[in-house]
Short mmCIF file of C-alpha atoms and ligand atoms in Angstrom, two decimals:
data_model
loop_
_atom_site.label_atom_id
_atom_site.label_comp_id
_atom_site.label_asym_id
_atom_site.label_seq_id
_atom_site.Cartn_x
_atom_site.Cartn_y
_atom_site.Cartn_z
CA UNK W 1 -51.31 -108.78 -12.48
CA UNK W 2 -48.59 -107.90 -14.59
CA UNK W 3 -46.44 -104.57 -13.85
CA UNK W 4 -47.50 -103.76 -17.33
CA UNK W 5 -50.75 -104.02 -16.41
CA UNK W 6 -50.57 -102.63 -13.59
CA UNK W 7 -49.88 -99.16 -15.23
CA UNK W 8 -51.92 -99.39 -17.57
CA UNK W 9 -54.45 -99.60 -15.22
CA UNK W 10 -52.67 -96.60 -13.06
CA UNK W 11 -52.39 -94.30 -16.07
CA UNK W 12 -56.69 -94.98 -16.68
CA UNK W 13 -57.27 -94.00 -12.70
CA UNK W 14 -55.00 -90.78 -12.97
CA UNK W 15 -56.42 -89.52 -15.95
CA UNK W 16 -60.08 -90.24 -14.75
CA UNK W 17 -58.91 -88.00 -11.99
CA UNK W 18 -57.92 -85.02 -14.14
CA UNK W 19 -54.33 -85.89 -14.01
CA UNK W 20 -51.95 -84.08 -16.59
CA UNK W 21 -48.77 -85.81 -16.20
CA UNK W 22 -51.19 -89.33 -16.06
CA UNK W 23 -48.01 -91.74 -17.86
CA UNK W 24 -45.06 -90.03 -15.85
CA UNK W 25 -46.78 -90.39 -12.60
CA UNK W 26 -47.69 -93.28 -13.30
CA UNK W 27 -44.76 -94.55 -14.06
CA UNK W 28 -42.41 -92.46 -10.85
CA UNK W 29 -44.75 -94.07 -8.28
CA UNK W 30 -44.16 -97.34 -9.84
CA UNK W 31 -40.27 -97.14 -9.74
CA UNK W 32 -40.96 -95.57 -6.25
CA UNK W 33 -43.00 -98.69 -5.06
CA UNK W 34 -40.67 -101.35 -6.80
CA UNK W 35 -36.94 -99.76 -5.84
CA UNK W 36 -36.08 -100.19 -9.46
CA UNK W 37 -34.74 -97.49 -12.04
CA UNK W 38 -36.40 -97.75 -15.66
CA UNK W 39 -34.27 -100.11 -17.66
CA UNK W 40 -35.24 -102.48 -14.53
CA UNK W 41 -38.82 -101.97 -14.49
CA UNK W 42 -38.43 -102.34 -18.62
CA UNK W 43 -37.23 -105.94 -18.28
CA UNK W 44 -39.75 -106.99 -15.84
CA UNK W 45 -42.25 -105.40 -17.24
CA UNK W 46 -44.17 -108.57 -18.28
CA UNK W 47 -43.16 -111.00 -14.77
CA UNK W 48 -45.79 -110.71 -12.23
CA UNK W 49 -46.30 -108.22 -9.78
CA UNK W 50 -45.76 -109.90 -6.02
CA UNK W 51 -49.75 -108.44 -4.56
CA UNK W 52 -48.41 -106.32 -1.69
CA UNK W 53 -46.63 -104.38 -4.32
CA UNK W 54 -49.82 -104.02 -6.09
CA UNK W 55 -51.38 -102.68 -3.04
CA UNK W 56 -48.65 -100.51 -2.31
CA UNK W 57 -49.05 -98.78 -6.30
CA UNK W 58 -52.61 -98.84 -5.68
CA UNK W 59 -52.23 -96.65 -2.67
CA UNK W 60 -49.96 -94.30 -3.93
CA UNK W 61 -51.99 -93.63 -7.43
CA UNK W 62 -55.23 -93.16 -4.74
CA UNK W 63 -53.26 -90.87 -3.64
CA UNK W 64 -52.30 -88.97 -6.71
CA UNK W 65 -55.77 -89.63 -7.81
CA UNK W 66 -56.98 -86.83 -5.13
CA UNK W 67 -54.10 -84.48 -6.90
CA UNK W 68 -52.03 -85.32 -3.74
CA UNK W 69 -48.57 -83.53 -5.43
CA UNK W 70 -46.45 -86.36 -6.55
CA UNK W 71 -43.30 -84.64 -4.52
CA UNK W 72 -44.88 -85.24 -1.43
CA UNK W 73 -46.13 -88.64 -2.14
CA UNK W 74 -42.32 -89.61 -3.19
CA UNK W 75 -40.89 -87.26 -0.29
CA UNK W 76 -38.56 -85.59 -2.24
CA UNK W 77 -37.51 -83.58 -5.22
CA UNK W 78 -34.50 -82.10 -6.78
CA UNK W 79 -33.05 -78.96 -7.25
CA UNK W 80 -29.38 -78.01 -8.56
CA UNK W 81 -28.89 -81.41 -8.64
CA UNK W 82 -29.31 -82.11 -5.00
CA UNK W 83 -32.21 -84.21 -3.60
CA UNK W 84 -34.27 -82.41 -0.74
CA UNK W 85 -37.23 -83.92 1.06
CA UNK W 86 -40.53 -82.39 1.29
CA UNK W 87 -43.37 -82.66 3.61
CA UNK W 88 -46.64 -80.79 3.41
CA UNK W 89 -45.26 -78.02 5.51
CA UNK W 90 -42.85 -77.00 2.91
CA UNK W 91 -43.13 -75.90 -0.67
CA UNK W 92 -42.07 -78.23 -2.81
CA UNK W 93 -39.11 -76.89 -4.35
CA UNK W 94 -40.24 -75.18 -8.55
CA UNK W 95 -37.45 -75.00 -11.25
CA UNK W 96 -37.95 -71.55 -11.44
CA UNK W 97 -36.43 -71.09 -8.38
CA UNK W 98 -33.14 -72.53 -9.56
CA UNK W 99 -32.44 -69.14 -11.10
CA UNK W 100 -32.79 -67.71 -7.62
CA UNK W 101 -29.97 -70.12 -6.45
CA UNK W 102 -27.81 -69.85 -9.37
CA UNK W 103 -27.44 -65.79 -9.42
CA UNK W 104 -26.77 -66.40 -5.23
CA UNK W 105 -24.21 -68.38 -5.70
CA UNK W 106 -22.64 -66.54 -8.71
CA UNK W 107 -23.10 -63.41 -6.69
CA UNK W 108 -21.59 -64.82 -3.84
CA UNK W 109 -18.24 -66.22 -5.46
CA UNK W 110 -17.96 -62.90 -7.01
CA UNK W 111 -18.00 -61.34 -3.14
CA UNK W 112 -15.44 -63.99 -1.98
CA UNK W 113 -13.26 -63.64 -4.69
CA UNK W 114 -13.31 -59.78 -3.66
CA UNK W 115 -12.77 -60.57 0.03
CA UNK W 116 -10.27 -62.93 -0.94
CA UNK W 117 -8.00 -60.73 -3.31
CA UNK W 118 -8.22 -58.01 -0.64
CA UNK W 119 -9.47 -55.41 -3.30
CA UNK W 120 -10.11 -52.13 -1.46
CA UNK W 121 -12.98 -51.09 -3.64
CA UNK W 122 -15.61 -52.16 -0.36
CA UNK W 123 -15.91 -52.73 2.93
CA UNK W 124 -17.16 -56.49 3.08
CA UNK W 125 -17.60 -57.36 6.76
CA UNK W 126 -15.28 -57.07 9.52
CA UNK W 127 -12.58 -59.37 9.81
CA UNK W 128 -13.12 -60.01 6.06
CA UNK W 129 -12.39 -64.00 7.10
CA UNK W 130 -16.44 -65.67 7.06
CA UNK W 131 -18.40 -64.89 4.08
CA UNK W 132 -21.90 -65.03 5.87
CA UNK W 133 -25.86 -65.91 3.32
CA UNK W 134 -29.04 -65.27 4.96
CA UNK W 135 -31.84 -66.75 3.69
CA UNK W 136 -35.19 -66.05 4.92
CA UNK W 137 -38.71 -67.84 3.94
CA UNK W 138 -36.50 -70.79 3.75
CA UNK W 139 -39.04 -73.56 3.64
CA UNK W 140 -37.45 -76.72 2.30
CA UNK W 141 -33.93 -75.09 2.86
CA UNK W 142 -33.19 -75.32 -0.64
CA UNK W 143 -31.78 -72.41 -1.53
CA UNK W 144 -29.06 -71.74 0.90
CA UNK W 145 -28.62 -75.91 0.90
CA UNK W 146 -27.53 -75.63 -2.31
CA UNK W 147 -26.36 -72.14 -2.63
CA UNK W 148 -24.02 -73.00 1.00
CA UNK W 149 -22.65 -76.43 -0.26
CA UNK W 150 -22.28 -75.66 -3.80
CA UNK W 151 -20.19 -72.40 -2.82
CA UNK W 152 -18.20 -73.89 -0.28
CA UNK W 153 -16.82 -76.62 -2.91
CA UNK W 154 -16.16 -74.07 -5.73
CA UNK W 155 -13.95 -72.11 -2.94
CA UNK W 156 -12.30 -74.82 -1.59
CA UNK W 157 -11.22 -76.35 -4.89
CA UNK W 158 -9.80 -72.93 -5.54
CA UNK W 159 -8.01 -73.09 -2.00
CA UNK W 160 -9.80 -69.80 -1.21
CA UNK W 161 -9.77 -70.07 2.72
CA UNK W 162 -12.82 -67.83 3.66
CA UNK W 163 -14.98 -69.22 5.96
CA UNK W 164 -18.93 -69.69 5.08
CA UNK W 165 -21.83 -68.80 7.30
CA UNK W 166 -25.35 -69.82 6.38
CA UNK W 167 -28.06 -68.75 8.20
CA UNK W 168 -31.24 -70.76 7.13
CA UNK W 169 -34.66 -68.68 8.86
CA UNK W 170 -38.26 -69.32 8.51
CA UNK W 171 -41.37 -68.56 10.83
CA UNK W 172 -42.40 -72.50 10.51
CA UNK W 173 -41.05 -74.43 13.19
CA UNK W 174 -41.90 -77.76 11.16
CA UNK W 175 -40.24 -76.12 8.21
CA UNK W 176 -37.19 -75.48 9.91
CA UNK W 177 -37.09 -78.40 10.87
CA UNK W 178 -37.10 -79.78 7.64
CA UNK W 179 -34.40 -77.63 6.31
CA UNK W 180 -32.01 -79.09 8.76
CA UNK W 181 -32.87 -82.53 7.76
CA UNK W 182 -32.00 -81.54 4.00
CA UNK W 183 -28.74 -79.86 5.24
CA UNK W 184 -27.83 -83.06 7.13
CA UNK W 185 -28.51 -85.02 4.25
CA UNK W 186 -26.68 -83.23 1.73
CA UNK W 187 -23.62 -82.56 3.70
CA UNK W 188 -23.63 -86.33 4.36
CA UNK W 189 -23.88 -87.12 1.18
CA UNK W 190 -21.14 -84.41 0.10
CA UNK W 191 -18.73 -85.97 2.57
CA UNK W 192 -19.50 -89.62 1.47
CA UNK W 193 -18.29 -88.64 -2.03
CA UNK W 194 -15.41 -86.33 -0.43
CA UNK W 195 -12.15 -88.42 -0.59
CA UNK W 196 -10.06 -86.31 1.36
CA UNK W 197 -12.36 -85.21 4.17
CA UNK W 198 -11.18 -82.60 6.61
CA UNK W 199 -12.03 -84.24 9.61
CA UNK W 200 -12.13 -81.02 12.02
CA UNK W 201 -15.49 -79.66 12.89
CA UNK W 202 -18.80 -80.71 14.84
CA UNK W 203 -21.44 -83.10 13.62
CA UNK W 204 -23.36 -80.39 11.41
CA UNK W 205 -20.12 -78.20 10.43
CA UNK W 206 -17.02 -78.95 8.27
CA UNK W 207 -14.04 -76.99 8.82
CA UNK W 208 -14.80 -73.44 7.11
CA UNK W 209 -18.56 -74.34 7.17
CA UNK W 210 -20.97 -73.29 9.27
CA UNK W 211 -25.06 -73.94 9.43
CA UNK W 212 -27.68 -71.99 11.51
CA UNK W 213 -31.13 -72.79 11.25
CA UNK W 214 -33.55 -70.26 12.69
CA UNK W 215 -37.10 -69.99 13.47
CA UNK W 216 -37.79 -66.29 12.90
CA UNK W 217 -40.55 -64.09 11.41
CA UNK W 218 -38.45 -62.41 8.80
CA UNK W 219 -35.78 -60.86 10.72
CA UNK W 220 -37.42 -60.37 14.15
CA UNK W 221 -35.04 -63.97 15.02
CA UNK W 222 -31.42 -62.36 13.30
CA UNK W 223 -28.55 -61.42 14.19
CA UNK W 224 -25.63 -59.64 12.82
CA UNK W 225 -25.30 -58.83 9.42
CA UNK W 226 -24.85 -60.41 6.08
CA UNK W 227 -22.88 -60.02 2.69
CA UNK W 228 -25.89 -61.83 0.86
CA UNK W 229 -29.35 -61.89 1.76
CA UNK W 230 -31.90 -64.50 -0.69
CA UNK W 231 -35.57 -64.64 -0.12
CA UNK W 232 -39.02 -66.67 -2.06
CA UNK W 233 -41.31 -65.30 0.46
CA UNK W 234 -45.09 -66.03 0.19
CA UNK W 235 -46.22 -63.55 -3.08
CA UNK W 236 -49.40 -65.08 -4.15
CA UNK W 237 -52.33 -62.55 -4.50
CA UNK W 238 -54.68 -64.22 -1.68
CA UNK W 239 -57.59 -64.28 -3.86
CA UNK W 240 -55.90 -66.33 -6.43
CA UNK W 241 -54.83 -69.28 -4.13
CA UNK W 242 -57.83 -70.98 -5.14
CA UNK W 243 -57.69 -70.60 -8.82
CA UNK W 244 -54.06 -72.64 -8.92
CA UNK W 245 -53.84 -75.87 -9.83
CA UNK W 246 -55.26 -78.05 -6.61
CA UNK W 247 -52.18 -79.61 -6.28
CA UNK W 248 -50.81 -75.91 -5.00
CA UNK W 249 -54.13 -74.87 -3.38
CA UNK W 250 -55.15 -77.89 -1.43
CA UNK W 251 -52.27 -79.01 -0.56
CA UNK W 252 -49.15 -77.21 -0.46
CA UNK W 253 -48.95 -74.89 2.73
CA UNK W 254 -50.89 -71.55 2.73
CA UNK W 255 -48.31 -69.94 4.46
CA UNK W 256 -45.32 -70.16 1.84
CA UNK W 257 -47.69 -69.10 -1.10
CA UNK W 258 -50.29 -66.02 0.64
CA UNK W 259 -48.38 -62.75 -0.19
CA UNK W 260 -51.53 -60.78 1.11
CA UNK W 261 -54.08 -58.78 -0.83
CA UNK W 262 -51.63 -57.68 -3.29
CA UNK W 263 -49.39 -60.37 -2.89
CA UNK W 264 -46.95 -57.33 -1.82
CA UNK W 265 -46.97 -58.16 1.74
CA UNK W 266 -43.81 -59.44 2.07
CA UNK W 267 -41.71 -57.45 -0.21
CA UNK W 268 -42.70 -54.61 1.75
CA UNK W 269 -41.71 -56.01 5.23
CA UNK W 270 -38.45 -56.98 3.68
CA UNK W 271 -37.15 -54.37 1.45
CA UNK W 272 -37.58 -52.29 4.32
CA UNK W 273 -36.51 -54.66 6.97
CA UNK W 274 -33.09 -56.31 4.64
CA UNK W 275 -30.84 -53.09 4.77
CA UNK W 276 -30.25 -53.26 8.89
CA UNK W 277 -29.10 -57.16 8.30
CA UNK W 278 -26.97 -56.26 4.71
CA UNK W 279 -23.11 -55.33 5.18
CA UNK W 280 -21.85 -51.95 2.98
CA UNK W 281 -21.60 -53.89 -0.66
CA UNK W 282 -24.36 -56.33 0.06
CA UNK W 283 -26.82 -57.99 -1.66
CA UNK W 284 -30.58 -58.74 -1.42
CA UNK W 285 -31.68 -61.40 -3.89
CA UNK W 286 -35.75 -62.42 -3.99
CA UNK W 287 -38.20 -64.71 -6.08
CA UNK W 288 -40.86 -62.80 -7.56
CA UNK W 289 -44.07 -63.06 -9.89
CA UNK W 290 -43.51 -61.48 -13.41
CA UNK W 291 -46.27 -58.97 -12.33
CA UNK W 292 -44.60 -57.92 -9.21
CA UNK W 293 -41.08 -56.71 -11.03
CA UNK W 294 -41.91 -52.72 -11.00
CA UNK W 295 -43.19 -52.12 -7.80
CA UNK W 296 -40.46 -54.66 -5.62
CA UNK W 297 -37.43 -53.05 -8.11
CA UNK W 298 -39.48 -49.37 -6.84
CA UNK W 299 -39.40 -50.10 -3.51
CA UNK W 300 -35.93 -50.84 -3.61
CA UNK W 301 -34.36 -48.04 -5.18
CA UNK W 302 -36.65 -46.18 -2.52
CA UNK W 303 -34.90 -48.24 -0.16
CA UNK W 304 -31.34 -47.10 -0.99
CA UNK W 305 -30.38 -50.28 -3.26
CA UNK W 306 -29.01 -49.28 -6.98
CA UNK W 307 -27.90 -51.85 -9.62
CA UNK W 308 -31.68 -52.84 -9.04
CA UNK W 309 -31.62 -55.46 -11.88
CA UNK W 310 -34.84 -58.46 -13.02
CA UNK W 311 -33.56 -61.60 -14.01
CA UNK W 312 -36.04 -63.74 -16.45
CA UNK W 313 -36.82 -67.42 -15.82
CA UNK W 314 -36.58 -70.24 -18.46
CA UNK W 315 -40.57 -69.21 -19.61
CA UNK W 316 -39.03 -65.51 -20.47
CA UNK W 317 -40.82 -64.61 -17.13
CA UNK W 318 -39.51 -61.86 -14.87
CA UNK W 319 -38.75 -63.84 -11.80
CA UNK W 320 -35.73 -62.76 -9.72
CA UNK W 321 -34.64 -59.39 -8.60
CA UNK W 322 -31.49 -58.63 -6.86
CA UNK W 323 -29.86 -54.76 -5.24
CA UNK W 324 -26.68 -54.09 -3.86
CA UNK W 325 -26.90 -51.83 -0.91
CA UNK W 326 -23.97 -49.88 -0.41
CA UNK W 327 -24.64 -48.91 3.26
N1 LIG M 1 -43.95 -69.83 -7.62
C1 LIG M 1 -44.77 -70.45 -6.66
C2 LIG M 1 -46.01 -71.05 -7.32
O1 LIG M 1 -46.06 -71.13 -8.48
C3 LIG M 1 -45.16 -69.51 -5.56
C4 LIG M 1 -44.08 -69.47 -4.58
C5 LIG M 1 -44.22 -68.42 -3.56
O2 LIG M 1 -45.28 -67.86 -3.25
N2 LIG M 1 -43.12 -68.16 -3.01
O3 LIG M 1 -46.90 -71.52 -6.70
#
C-alpha cells in the first residue's frame, strides 16, 4: 500500500470513529510512525509503504480510533515552545494554559528586576539573592518548566545575578515523576544549544538554577516561602466530567480535572492555604474556568490579596487570576 493510501484509509477509520481532527491525526501519527517531517512524507507520498510501517500506522489510528488523545499516543506536546512528554497520569498540557505561564514569568521578571535594583518599595525575601516559584498541581511540570527556564535565560542575558528556585509539587507520585523527566529534558536541551555553558553545578542544577520536585498534597509537603506561587489545580464540576469530550473523560486522569461538587474544592484549600507559603509582595497566580472568576477573585480579597485582577484567554474566556499579598 501506498503512504497515500494508507491515509486515506486512516482518515475513513478516524472519522467512522467520531474523530474531529480525522486529516490532522491522520496525518501526525503518520509522520510519527515514519520519522519524517511533511515535505518528506510529501515526496514519498506515492513509493510504497515497507508493511511493518503499515502495521505500526494501523496501530496507532486503532488507537486514536477509541479517542485515545493523540498527545499521549505521540508522548508529547508543546507548550511555550518547549516539548514536554505526557503519560496518562498527567494532563496533557491546553493552550490556554500558556497565559498562565506567560503572566508568571512576566510577573516574575518584574519581581527580579525589583530585587535586583534594590528598590526599597518591598520586602522580597531575605537575603534578596534566590528568587524562589512554587508551583503546585504541577502535573506535566509545564508551567514552572517553562516559566523556570524561560526566566532564568531572560535574567542571565541581562547579567542579573539572582539566583532561581523552582519548586515543582504535586500529590501524584507518577506525575512527579514525570515533571522531572520534562525538566531533565529541557534543561538538556537548553544546554545543548548553550554555547558558553557554565559548567558549575550538579547534574539537575546550573549555576544560579535550582529544581525541587515534590510530592505534596497542596502544601502539606512545603517548605519556606515563595515570591511567586502558580497553580491549574483540578476545577472541573464532578458531575460534568462525563459530559467532556471522551478524550478528557476516559482518558485523561480524574485527579487533575475533579474540582469537587462545585469544582471550588481546590481554590478554597489554596487561597486559604497560599498566604503562609507567599513572601510580603508575593504573588498567587491560578488557572480557572470562566465561571469560577467571582467567587476565586472573592475569596481572595477575603483572603488579604488586593490587585485581585482576571486575565482572558485567546477565546475572550476569563481564565487566569492572579493577587499580590502584601503580608
Ligand atoms: N482546562 C482543562 C480542561 O479543559 C481542565 C484543567 C483542570 O481542571 N485543571 O479539561
Amino acid at each position: 500500500m501506498r503512504y497515500s493510501e494508507a491515509k486515506k484509509r486512516a482518515i475513513s477509520v478516524l472519522m467512522e470513529a467520531g474523530i474531529e481532527e480525522a486529516e490532522v491525526d491522520s496525518e501526525y501519527l503518520l509522520l510519527n510512525v515514519t520519522g519524517l517531517d511533511k515535505a518528506g512524507l510529501l515526496m514519498k507520498l506515492f513509493e510504497e509503504m515497507p508493511e511493518e510501517e503499515e502495521k505500526a500506522y494501523d496501530e496507532l489510528i486503532k488507537r486514536r480510533s477509541t479517542h485515545e488523545p493523540l498527545q499521549y499516543i505521540i508522548g508529547n506536546q508543546n507548550f511555550m515552545g518547549y516539548t514536554f512528554l505526557v503519560t496518562p497520569d498527567v494532563l496533557i498540557p491546553r493552550f490556554d494554559t500558556e497565559i498562565l505561564a506567560e503572566l508568571a514569568g512576566k510577573r516574575a521578571y518584574e519581581a527580579v528586576l525589583k530585587i535586583f535594583k534594590g528598590s526599597g518599595e518591598c520586602d522580597l525575601g531575605i537575603d534578596n539573592t534566590e528568587f524562589r516559584i512554587l508551583d503546585i498541581c504541577t502535573g506535566s511540570g509545564c508551567v514552572p518548566v517553562s516559566v523556570g527556564l524561560d526566566l532564568y535565560k531572560k535574567i542571565r542575558s541581562k547579567n542579573i545575578p539572582t539566583a532561581i528556585s523552582v519548586t515543582a509539587a504535586d500529590i501524584s507520585e507518577a506525575a512527579v515523576e514525570v515533571a522531572k523527566k520534562n525538566y531533565k529534558l529541557n534543561l538538556d536541551e537548553y544546554m545543548s544549544d548553550m554555547s558558553a555553558f557554565e559548567s558549575t553545578g550538579t547534574e539537575n542544577n546550573i549555576s544560579g538554577l535550582e529544581y525541587r520536585f515534590v510530592i505534596s498534597d497542596l502544601f502539606n509537603n512545603i517548605e519556606g516561602k515563595y515570591h511567586i506561587i502558580t497553580a491549574n489545580p483540578p476545577y472541573i464540576v464532578q458531575k460534568e466530567i462525563e459530559d467532556l469530550m471522551p478524550e478528557i473523560s476516559e482518558h485523561e486522569p480524574r485527579l487533575a480535572l475533579d474540582g469537587g461538587a462545585d469544582g471550588m474544592d481546590f481554590y478554597r484549600r489554596i487561597v486559604k492555604e497560599a498566604v503562609d507559603y507567599l513572601y510580603p509582595d508575593g504573588r498567587l497566580l491560578m488557572e480557572f474556568d470562566d465561571s469560577q472568576a467571582e467567587p476565586v477573585a472573592d475569596m481572595m480579597k477575603e483572603a488579604g490579596f488586593t490587585e485581585v485582577e482576571v486575565h482572558r484567554d485567546l477565546a475572550g474566556l476569563r481564565r487566569v487570576i492572579e493577587g499580590r499579598f502584601l503580608g
